[in-house]
Amino acid sequence: MAAAAAHGGLLVAIRKMFDNFDPSLLDDPDFKEDAVREEIVVPILRRLGYSASGPNRIVRSKALLHPFVMIGSKRHPVHIVPDYLLHSDGRPGLVLDAKRPDTDLVKSKHAEQAYSYAIHPEVRVRFYALCSGRQLVAYDIYGIAPIFVIDFQHIGREWALVESVLSPKNVSFAAEMHFVPDFGTAVVKMGSSSGQPWFFPFVKFQQFGCVRNDLYTMSVGIQIDDVEHLASFDADKPMFDKILQFTDSENRDHIRELIAPGQMITALRPIYASLDAVVGRPTRGQHDAFVPFLIKGAQRLDESAFQAAEALSEIEKSPCQRTQSGQGRN
């Protein structure tokens, strides 16, 4: 009885939060982004605990000094300025952008742009969200699928979920947790799709694993701006055997002797290569989801060539190049 009464009280509070908002307004063509901000988003932010001042501050329309993200050797433009950059405990923690009621918020350019803004060096937040009035959608920069997609008519019923993700307390807690983000996930969230070709001219492999007897995986660190990401490369057995030919027999025998399904091993010495690869499909790992790259071609790279490239600051921050579909290498 007490739980039912508490839930009923919450629903009443949610209705009051929107001041008896008429949902039929969402069908009015004149009800646009500014109305969504005023009638829907602002009440949500206030109830979550954000305000115009203090440690959980609302910053409106923060423009970027450098409106692009460096991914590989290319500038990925950031076209939007989200409506709200929300602080928790005095530092940026959440981006939220309002959209028209007829806007698709999932798997859209809007989500891609919000992600690009969220990971930008001038922002760097863990969570981002979009609200169209009809829906509220929240994302984690480390995941591919939304954390939640909630229809407006269900927001009262799902308020505990909204609060558990977007409240200043949770945003602040998440900011204390540090992960090495997945590079494949990052490029997918910025618009790349499965099968899209990428060229990696300077790769240094030292970690090798066996998924099963006909599938091998290798990992390498890659930066987006100055943030280290981990890229996973998958190869079938013929391609894996080819890559092993790029090193000396002692190193090659060491890898072959130790590698076994379900294990990651470290080579005696790095193997250097240039790779043609394509974006793979999202894959569920032991602890989280990631997007591997599938190796389609490999060329041996001398250690001296790699070191010369590494000495150049542009190459240090840009170890890969995206290739446009059907156009070959850039």
PDB file of C-alpha atoms in Angstrom, residues 140-145 179-186 189 230 232 281-292:
ATOM      1  CA  ASP A 140      26.349   6.744 -23.217  1.00  0.00           C
ATOM      2  CA  ILE A 141      29.405   7.664 -25.312  1.00  0.00           C
ATOM      3  CA  TYR A 142      30.789   4.164 -24.668  1.00  0.00           C
ATOM      4  CA  GLY A 143      27.732   2.327 -26.040  1.00  0.00           C
ATOM      5  CA  ILE A 144      26.050   2.021 -29.411  1.00  0.00           C
ATOM      6  CA  ALA A 145      22.365   1.540 -28.553  1.00  0.00           C
ATOM      7  CA  PHE A 179      37.436   3.497 -19.509  1.00  0.00           C
ATOM      8  CA  VAL A 180      39.449   3.112 -22.676  1.00  0.00           C
ATOM      9  CA  PRO A 181      36.746   3.728 -25.301  1.00  0.00           C
ATOM     10  CA  ASP A 182      36.395   1.551 -28.377  1.00  0.00           C
ATOM     11  CA  PHE A 183      37.567   3.146 -31.631  1.00  0.00           C
ATOM     12  CA  GLY A 184      35.137   1.188 -33.791  1.00  0.00           C
ATOM     13  CA  THR A 185      32.208   2.279 -31.646  1.00  0.00           C
ATOM     14  CA  ALA A 186      33.348   5.892 -31.989  1.00  0.00           C
ATOM     15  CA  LYS A 189      28.502   6.744 -33.661  1.00  0.00           C
ATOM     16  CA  LEU A 230      41.357   0.800 -28.426  1.00  0.00           C
ATOM     17  CA  SER A 232      40.184  -4.271 -32.518  1.00  0.00           C
ATOM     18  CA  ARG A 281      29.311  -5.259 -36.959  1.00  0.00           C
ATOM     19  CA  PRO A 282      28.725  -4.456 -33.290  1.00  0.00           C
ATOM     20  CA  THR A 283      29.934  -7.371 -31.190  1.00  0.00           C
ATOM     21  CA  ARG A 284      29.203  -8.262 -27.570  1.00  0.00           C
ATOM     22  CA  GLY A 285      32.433  -8.930 -25.675  1.00  0.00           C
ATOM     23  CA  GLN A 286      32.916 -10.357 -22.209  1.00  0.00           C
ATOM     24  CA  HIS A 287      32.416  -6.976 -20.539  1.00  0.00           C
ATOM     25  CA  ASP A 288      30.990  -4.589 -23.142  1.00  0.00           C
ATOM     26  CA  ALA A 289      30.070  -4.098 -26.778  1.00  0.00           C
ATOM     27  CA  PHE A 290      32.596  -3.065 -29.412  1.00  0.00           C
ATOM     28  CA  VAL A 291      32.923  -2.731 -33.189  1.00  0.00           C
ATOM     29  CA  PRO A 292      35.885  -4.550 -34.745  1.00  0.00           C
TER      30      PRO A 292
END
